[in-house]
Amino acid sequence: MISHYQSNLENFLHWANNTPNKLYLRQPVGNQYIDYSYSAAATEVKKVAQFIQKNSKNGSKNVGILSKNSAHWMMADLAIAAAGGISVPFYATLTKDQLHQVLVHSECQILIVGKLDHWDKIKEGIPATTLLIHTPESSEKTGIQWADILANTEEIQQLPKPKPSDVATIVYTSGTTGMPKGVMITYGGIEAGINMAREIALLDLPNARFISYLPLCHIAERNFVEFAATAAGGTIHFVENLDTFAKNLASARPTHFLAVPRIWAKFQEGILQKIGSQKKLNLLLSIPVVKTFVQKKIQKGLGLDEAKLTVTGAAPISEELLTWFQKLGIFIQEAYGMTENMGLNAVMPRDQIKLGAVGRIHPDCETRIDSETQEIQMRAPYNTTGYFKEPKLTEELFTEDGWLRTGDQGKLTADRFISITGRVKDNFKTAKGHYVAPAPIENRLNTHEFIEQVCVVGVNLPQPIVLVVLTALAKSKEIAEVQEAFQALLNEVNPMLKNYEHLKKVVIVQEDWTIENECLTPTMKIKRPSIEKKYQANFELWYTNEASIIHE
């Protein structure tokens, strides 16, 4: 056990020295695994670090990682730290132009390339001056290969001793509102965050197991999986691909599991498909002798029968979905935060889950609500120092007295539970002059079994309208049944809203919103500006249409 956590690299080296043979990384390949003990990973980390240090030029410390999650992603990040560099991870789903934009902005002279689906399409976006290192999962077999570095390089001897104020990593935001911003996170910030979360995150649990499948360049996965597992001396399992997700999860049986709301909704869908109907599940759970058996069977089927911490974050989750899983004995804890505060603003206590709130404020985190805008503002020792090369944006991020502006609107109770009521910038003004907060309305609609994705819009319209993407279930139904269901939904939801928030129309759009068509961020959040721009030309036409439910 480590008495006080230090940097991610130091925590890793502690376990490499004290539990050298313990399994650190498990990479599935087909029906087999490539396993890395802490000491085996340390050997690779130190050799790649030596290569990075020798090939860094002009004083540049920024080294990029472009890969899906894998054991080599983790080792690359540690190697960059061991070389005295600053790691800059990029989303594996970026287009050629997006990659070029962030690579140039970040000033990365070295880029570690790993497991990707579309290398041939994006490699032209990499500046010719960038030195590329290819891990064994990279489809590119020319140029500098990780395996060759291991064969021809000695281990680095002199490890860096960074100051707490030194930047450890630059994390680019997923860009919900435009150009991604490079959030600078310091060594001191990571250390403060991981120590603060020690008890909440159950980091002293023996034989802690984590599974990594959400993008590692997102702060939630980086914190919850890489930093937490490494501090705990745990084992990190990976997912080979989307098709093997269920198998890999069942094999890992993690003690710690993080999923975005959309994944929890997919789990629910899969469980109901197997059982047959909600009515049948309700019946099974109503019989005392059967209930425990059914709960355990479902938990084991998911691979969550040994999970001690199940967390959701990155997007709103409905109270109905949380309650549904509680009936299965799965108590999902919401976490609330943003890249700029390392995702550490609040977490829901396991033994005190309050529906309607997103968690209780962390111990080392001061939080207040601005009286004028209702914006949540916070101060903590792990807050970012600002945006890389963006002094104006950095200045706008903080209030005059040094509190970080989250951009979220919320309410805070006396016992430090916080709830989100909207986004300051998402709110739009209708033609009648009223401001509408779309997020709470979307949360109400999102629970419907026919709605896969939803976006409430209405700039300069008399009343808001809602755009929806149908679930697979809805797509299998007759149009008349879907229209009837949505009319019933409007009749149910509108009376709960203020008059100026009443939804005038439901518009069923034909094209799913994806990362590829730039309607979703890499973390599966809707990109509101992109969606509005895509459909804006039709808003007035839809609004004046006589029908309440419209097919695009």
mmCIF file of C-alpha atoms in Angstrom, residues 12-236:
data_model
loop_
_atom_site.group_PDB
_atom_site.id
_atom_site.type_symbol
_atom_site.label_atom_id
_atom_site.label_comp_id
_atom_site.label_asym_id
_atom_site.label_seq_id
_atom_site.Cartn_x
_atom_site.Cartn_y
_atom_site.Cartn_z
ATOM 1 C CA PHE A 12 3.754 2.937 -11.147
ATOM 2 C CA LEU A 13 7.468 2.575 -10.284
ATOM 3 C CA HIS A 14 6.573 1.920 -6.634
ATOM 4 C CA TRP A 15 4.595 -1.167 -7.659
ATOM 5 C CA ALA A 16 7.192 -2.199 -10.280
ATOM 6 C CA ASN A 17 9.774 -2.257 -7.462
ATOM 7 C CA ASN A 18 7.572 -3.743 -4.711
ATOM 8 C CA THR A 19 5.257 -6.115 -6.630
ATOM 9 C CA PRO A 20 7.253 -6.714 -9.845
ATOM 10 C CA ASN A 21 5.401 -9.872 -10.894
ATOM 11 C CA LYS A 22 1.881 -8.549 -10.316
ATOM 12 C CA LEU A 23 -0.277 -8.309 -13.451
ATOM 13 C CA TYR A 24 -0.576 -4.669 -14.544
ATOM 14 C CA LEU A 25 -1.971 -4.737 -18.110
ATOM 15 C CA ARG A 26 -4.019 -7.450 -19.853
ATOM 16 C CA GLN A 27 -4.523 -7.043 -23.600
ATOM 17 C CA PRO A 28 -6.986 -9.444 -25.281
ATOM 18 C CA VAL A 29 -6.090 -10.737 -28.752
ATOM 19 C CA GLY A 30 -8.702 -13.172 -30.037
ATOM 20 C CA ASN A 31 -9.133 -15.852 -27.364
ATOM 21 C CA GLN A 32 -5.725 -15.176 -25.840
ATOM 22 C CA TYR A 33 -4.114 -12.407 -23.802
ATOM 23 C CA ILE A 34 -0.855 -10.507 -23.869
ATOM 24 C CA ASP A 35 -0.031 -9.841 -20.216
ATOM 25 C CA TYR A 36 2.392 -7.287 -18.788
ATOM 26 C CA SER A 37 3.550 -7.478 -15.194
ATOM 27 C CA TYR A 38 4.526 -4.225 -13.485
ATOM 28 C CA SER A 39 8.247 -4.998 -13.969
ATOM 29 C CA ALA A 40 7.841 -6.044 -17.641
ATOM 30 C CA ALA A 41 5.932 -2.819 -18.343
ATOM 31 C CA ALA A 42 8.638 -0.815 -16.512
ATOM 32 C CA THR A 43 11.346 -2.226 -18.794
ATOM 33 C CA GLU A 44 9.449 -1.119 -21.916
ATOM 34 C CA VAL A 45 8.568 2.258 -20.395
ATOM 35 C CA LYS A 46 12.209 3.051 -19.532
ATOM 36 C CA LYS A 47 13.537 2.049 -22.973
ATOM 37 C CA VAL A 48 10.945 4.074 -24.884
ATOM 38 C CA ALA A 49 11.582 6.990 -22.486
ATOM 39 C CA GLN A 50 15.282 6.920 -23.383
ATOM 40 C CA PHE A 51 14.419 7.041 -27.099
ATOM 41 C CA ILE A 52 11.973 9.937 -26.626
ATOM 42 C CA GLN A 53 14.464 11.932 -24.587
ATOM 43 C CA LYS A 54 17.254 11.460 -27.158
ATOM 44 C CA ASN A 55 14.994 12.476 -30.036
ATOM 45 C CA SER A 56 13.340 15.526 -28.471
ATOM 46 C CA LYS A 57 14.554 18.682 -30.218
ATOM 47 C CA ASN A 58 14.441 22.440 -29.716
ATOM 48 C CA GLY A 59 13.431 22.086 -26.072
ATOM 49 C CA SER A 60 9.959 20.794 -27.011
ATOM 50 C CA LYS A 61 8.489 18.544 -24.321
ATOM 51 C CA ASN A 62 5.099 17.797 -25.873
ATOM 52 C CA VAL A 63 4.659 14.215 -27.105
ATOM 53 C CA GLY A 64 1.382 13.031 -28.645
ATOM 54 C CA ILE A 65 -0.433 9.701 -28.366
ATOM 55 C CA LEU A 66 -2.833 8.720 -31.150
ATOM 56 C CA SER A 67 -4.368 5.334 -30.478
ATOM 57 C CA LYS A 68 -7.349 3.426 -29.225
ATOM 58 C CA ASN A 69 -7.035 2.148 -25.660
ATOM 59 C CA SER A 70 -4.407 -0.545 -25.263
ATOM 60 C CA ALA A 71 -1.563 -1.679 -23.024
ATOM 61 C CA HIS A 72 0.797 0.304 -25.267
ATOM 62 C CA TRP A 73 -1.249 3.500 -24.761
ATOM 63 C CA MET A 74 -0.656 3.154 -21.021
ATOM 64 C CA MET A 75 3.054 2.412 -21.422
ATOM 65 C CA ALA A 76 3.438 5.297 -23.908
ATOM 66 C CA ASP A 77 1.971 7.737 -21.393
ATOM 67 C CA LEU A 78 4.324 6.524 -18.654
ATOM 68 C CA ALA A 79 7.309 6.621 -21.048
ATOM 69 C CA ILE A 80 6.591 10.260 -21.924
ATOM 70 C CA ALA A 81 6.591 11.121 -18.200
ATOM 71 C CA ALA A 82 9.808 9.132 -17.639
ATOM 72 C CA ALA A 83 11.448 11.100 -20.473
ATOM 73 C CA GLY A 84 10.517 14.374 -18.757
ATOM 74 C CA GLY A 85 7.921 15.086 -21.446
ATOM 75 C CA ILE A 86 4.333 16.330 -21.441
ATOM 76 C CA SER A 87 1.857 13.798 -22.807
ATOM 77 C CA VAL A 88 -0.788 15.050 -25.233
ATOM 78 C CA PRO A 89 -3.352 12.346 -26.052
ATOM 79 C CA PHE A 90 -5.634 12.666 -29.084
ATOM 80 C CA TYR A 91 -8.966 11.013 -29.848
ATOM 81 C CA ALA A 92 -8.572 7.981 -32.116
ATOM 82 C CA THR A 93 -11.693 9.091 -34.044
ATOM 83 C CA LEU A 94 -10.303 12.429 -35.303
ATOM 84 C CA THR A 95 -10.507 13.223 -39.006
ATOM 85 C CA LYS A 96 -7.416 14.172 -41.007
ATOM 86 C CA ASP A 97 -8.138 17.914 -40.687
ATOM 87 C CA GLN A 98 -9.008 17.738 -36.983
ATOM 88 C CA LEU A 99 -5.813 15.828 -36.260
ATOM 89 C CA HIS A 100 -3.728 18.358 -38.191
ATOM 90 C CA GLN A 101 -5.361 21.210 -36.255
ATOM 91 C CA VAL A 102 -4.605 19.831 -32.778
ATOM 92 C CA LEU A 103 -1.155 18.488 -33.702
ATOM 93 C CA VAL A 104 -0.029 21.892 -34.970
ATOM 94 C CA HIS A 105 -1.627 23.723 -32.032
ATOM 95 C CA SER A 106 -0.087 21.362 -29.459
ATOM 96 C CA GLU A 107 3.434 21.650 -30.939
ATOM 97 C CA CYS A 108 4.034 17.897 -30.655
ATOM 98 C CA GLN A 109 7.288 16.982 -32.393
ATOM 99 C CA ILE A 110 6.898 13.276 -31.569
ATOM 100 C CA LEU A 111 3.697 11.244 -32.006
ATOM 101 C CA ILE A 112 3.188 7.673 -30.769
ATOM 102 C CA VAL A 113 0.758 5.896 -33.120
ATOM 103 C CA GLY A 114 -1.108 2.746 -32.100
ATOM 104 C CA LYS A 115 -4.342 0.898 -32.741
ATOM 105 C CA LEU A 116 -6.501 2.867 -35.235
ATOM 106 C CA ASP A 117 -9.342 2.110 -37.645
ATOM 107 C CA HIS A 118 -8.503 4.692 -40.285
ATOM 108 C CA TRP A 119 -4.743 5.303 -40.314
ATOM 109 C CA ASP A 120 -4.555 5.522 -44.126
ATOM 110 C CA LYS A 121 -7.208 8.268 -44.145
ATOM 111 C CA ILE A 122 -5.679 10.455 -41.441
ATOM 112 C CA LYS A 123 -1.907 10.076 -41.789
ATOM 113 C CA GLU A 124 -1.797 12.926 -44.325
ATOM 114 C CA GLY A 125 -2.950 15.249 -41.534
ATOM 115 C CA ILE A 126 0.346 14.749 -39.682
ATOM 116 C CA PRO A 127 3.003 17.407 -40.384
ATOM 117 C CA ALA A 128 6.053 16.015 -42.205
ATOM 118 C CA THR A 129 8.353 17.222 -39.426
ATOM 119 C CA THR A 130 6.635 15.011 -36.782
ATOM 120 C CA LEU A 131 8.655 11.972 -35.659
ATOM 121 C CA LEU A 132 6.364 8.907 -35.538
ATOM 122 C CA ILE A 133 6.764 5.903 -33.238
ATOM 123 C CA HIS A 134 4.526 2.936 -34.127
ATOM 124 C CA THR A 135 3.394 0.472 -31.468
ATOM 125 C CA PRO A 136 2.879 -3.198 -32.442
ATOM 126 C CA GLU A 137 -0.878 -2.541 -32.973
ATOM 127 C CA SER A 138 -0.225 0.181 -35.558
ATOM 128 C CA SER A 139 -1.053 -0.879 -39.120
ATOM 129 C CA GLU A 140 2.001 1.071 -40.323
ATOM 130 C CA LYS A 141 4.977 -1.294 -40.454
ATOM 131 C CA THR A 142 7.486 1.174 -41.922
ATOM 132 C CA GLY A 143 9.338 3.831 -39.927
ATOM 133 C CA ILE A 144 10.272 3.668 -36.238
ATOM 134 C CA GLN A 145 8.763 0.631 -34.535
ATOM 135 C CA TRP A 146 8.261 0.202 -30.777
ATOM 136 C CA ALA A 147 9.734 -3.323 -30.988
ATOM 137 C CA ASP A 148 12.934 -1.981 -32.609
ATOM 138 C CA ILE A 149 13.302 0.601 -29.833
ATOM 139 C CA LEU A 150 13.067 -2.194 -27.233
ATOM 140 C CA ALA A 151 15.694 -4.247 -29.108
ATOM 141 C CA ASN A 152 18.189 -1.407 -29.599
ATOM 142 C CA THR A 153 17.820 0.977 -26.647
ATOM 143 C CA GLU A 154 19.082 0.943 -23.070
ATOM 144 C CA GLU A 155 16.777 1.813 -20.181
ATOM 145 C CA ILE A 156 16.771 5.450 -19.082
ATOM 146 C CA GLN A 157 18.744 5.891 -15.858
ATOM 147 C CA GLN A 158 18.082 9.458 -14.778
ATOM 148 C CA LEU A 159 14.369 9.958 -14.175
ATOM 149 C CA PRO A 160 12.949 13.501 -14.016
ATOM 150 C CA LYS A 161 11.968 15.211 -10.777
ATOM 151 C CA PRO A 162 9.119 17.515 -11.802
ATOM 152 C CA LYS A 163 7.834 20.327 -9.583
ATOM 153 C CA PRO A 164 4.150 20.274 -8.541
ATOM 154 C CA SER A 165 3.548 23.322 -10.778
ATOM 155 C CA ASP A 166 5.002 21.596 -13.879
ATOM 156 C CA VAL A 167 2.519 20.556 -16.582
ATOM 157 C CA ALA A 168 2.150 16.755 -16.736
ATOM 158 C CA THR A 169 -0.358 16.490 -19.562
ATOM 159 C CA ILE A 170 -2.376 18.609 -21.978
ATOM 160 C CA VAL A 171 -5.876 17.204 -22.407
ATOM 161 C CA TYR A 172 -7.818 18.503 -25.386
ATOM 162 C CA THR A 173 -11.536 18.925 -24.745
ATOM 163 C CA SER A 174 -13.923 16.968 -26.962
ATOM 164 C CA GLY A 175 -15.102 20.188 -28.610
ATOM 165 C CA THR A 176 -18.861 20.327 -27.938
ATOM 166 C CA THR A 177 -18.821 24.009 -28.857
ATOM 167 C CA GLY A 178 -16.092 24.293 -31.488
ATOM 168 C CA MET A 179 -12.285 24.193 -31.515
ATOM 169 C CA PRO A 180 -10.942 21.817 -28.822
ATOM 170 C CA LYS A 181 -8.980 23.563 -26.061
ATOM 171 C CA GLY A 182 -5.783 22.151 -24.548
ATOM 172 C CA VAL A 183 -6.351 21.888 -20.802
ATOM 173 C CA MET A 184 -3.062 21.972 -18.877
ATOM 174 C CA ILE A 185 -2.992 19.634 -15.871
ATOM 175 C CA THR A 186 -0.080 19.769 -13.453
ATOM 176 C CA TYR A 187 1.786 17.107 -11.487
ATOM 177 C CA GLY A 188 0.558 18.699 -8.280
ATOM 178 C CA GLY A 189 -3.021 18.628 -9.576
ATOM 179 C CA ILE A 190 -2.907 14.900 -10.375
ATOM 180 C CA GLU A 191 -1.347 14.144 -6.981
ATOM 181 C CA ALA A 192 -3.955 16.227 -5.114
ATOM 182 C CA GLY A 193 -6.829 14.677 -7.081
ATOM 183 C CA ILE A 194 -5.803 11.055 -6.595
ATOM 184 C CA ASN A 195 -5.171 11.487 -2.860
ATOM 185 C CA MET A 196 -8.479 13.272 -2.370
ATOM 186 C CA ALA A 197 -10.344 10.472 -4.194
ATOM 187 C CA ARG A 198 -8.561 7.615 -2.407
ATOM 188 C CA GLU A 199 -11.377 6.630 -0.049
ATOM 189 C CA ILE A 200 -14.262 7.443 -2.432
ATOM 190 C CA ALA A 201 -12.647 5.440 -5.247
ATOM 191 C CA LEU A 202 -11.870 2.432 -3.002
ATOM 192 C CA LEU A 203 -8.206 2.518 -4.014
ATOM 193 C CA ASP A 204 -7.094 0.370 -1.058
ATOM 194 C CA LEU A 205 -9.266 -2.515 -2.242
ATOM 195 C CA PRO A 206 -7.067 -5.631 -2.654
ATOM 196 C CA ASN A 207 -6.792 -7.030 -6.200
ATOM 197 C CA ALA A 208 -8.532 -4.049 -7.777
ATOM 198 C CA ARG A 209 -9.476 -4.694 -11.403
ATOM 199 C CA PHE A 210 -10.388 -2.045 -13.967
ATOM 200 C CA ILE A 211 -11.466 -2.245 -17.605
ATOM 201 C CA SER A 212 -10.436 0.431 -20.096
ATOM 202 C CA TYR A 213 -12.628 1.041 -23.138
ATOM 203 C CA LEU A 214 -13.852 4.668 -23.018
ATOM 204 C CA PRO A 215 -11.383 7.066 -24.716
ATOM 205 C CA LEU A 216 -8.261 7.356 -22.557
ATOM 206 C CA CYS A 217 -7.699 10.906 -23.751
ATOM 207 C CA HIS A 218 -10.904 11.869 -21.894
ATOM 208 C CA ILE A 219 -10.275 12.968 -18.313
ATOM 209 C CA ALA A 220 -12.864 10.567 -16.817
ATOM 210 C CA GLU A 221 -11.163 7.421 -18.178
ATOM 211 C CA ARG A 222 -7.688 8.800 -17.534
ATOM 212 C CA ASN A 223 -8.534 9.473 -13.883
ATOM 213 C CA PHE A 224 -10.810 6.552 -13.119
ATOM 214 C CA VAL A 225 -8.767 3.902 -14.923
ATOM 215 C CA GLU A 226 -5.147 4.925 -15.549
ATOM 216 C CA PHE A 227 -4.389 7.130 -12.540
ATOM 217 C CA ALA A 228 -6.608 5.244 -10.071
ATOM 218 C CA ALA A 229 -5.608 1.705 -11.100
ATOM 219 C CA THR A 230 -1.913 2.568 -11.150
ATOM 220 C CA ALA A 231 -2.088 4.235 -7.724
ATOM 221 C CA ALA A 232 -3.959 1.206 -6.344
ATOM 222 C CA GLY A 233 -1.449 -1.248 -7.823
ATOM 223 C CA GLY A 234 -4.380 -2.785 -9.690
ATOM 224 C CA THR A 235 -4.817 -4.602 -12.988
ATOM 225 C CA ILE A 236 -6.142 -2.898 -16.121
#
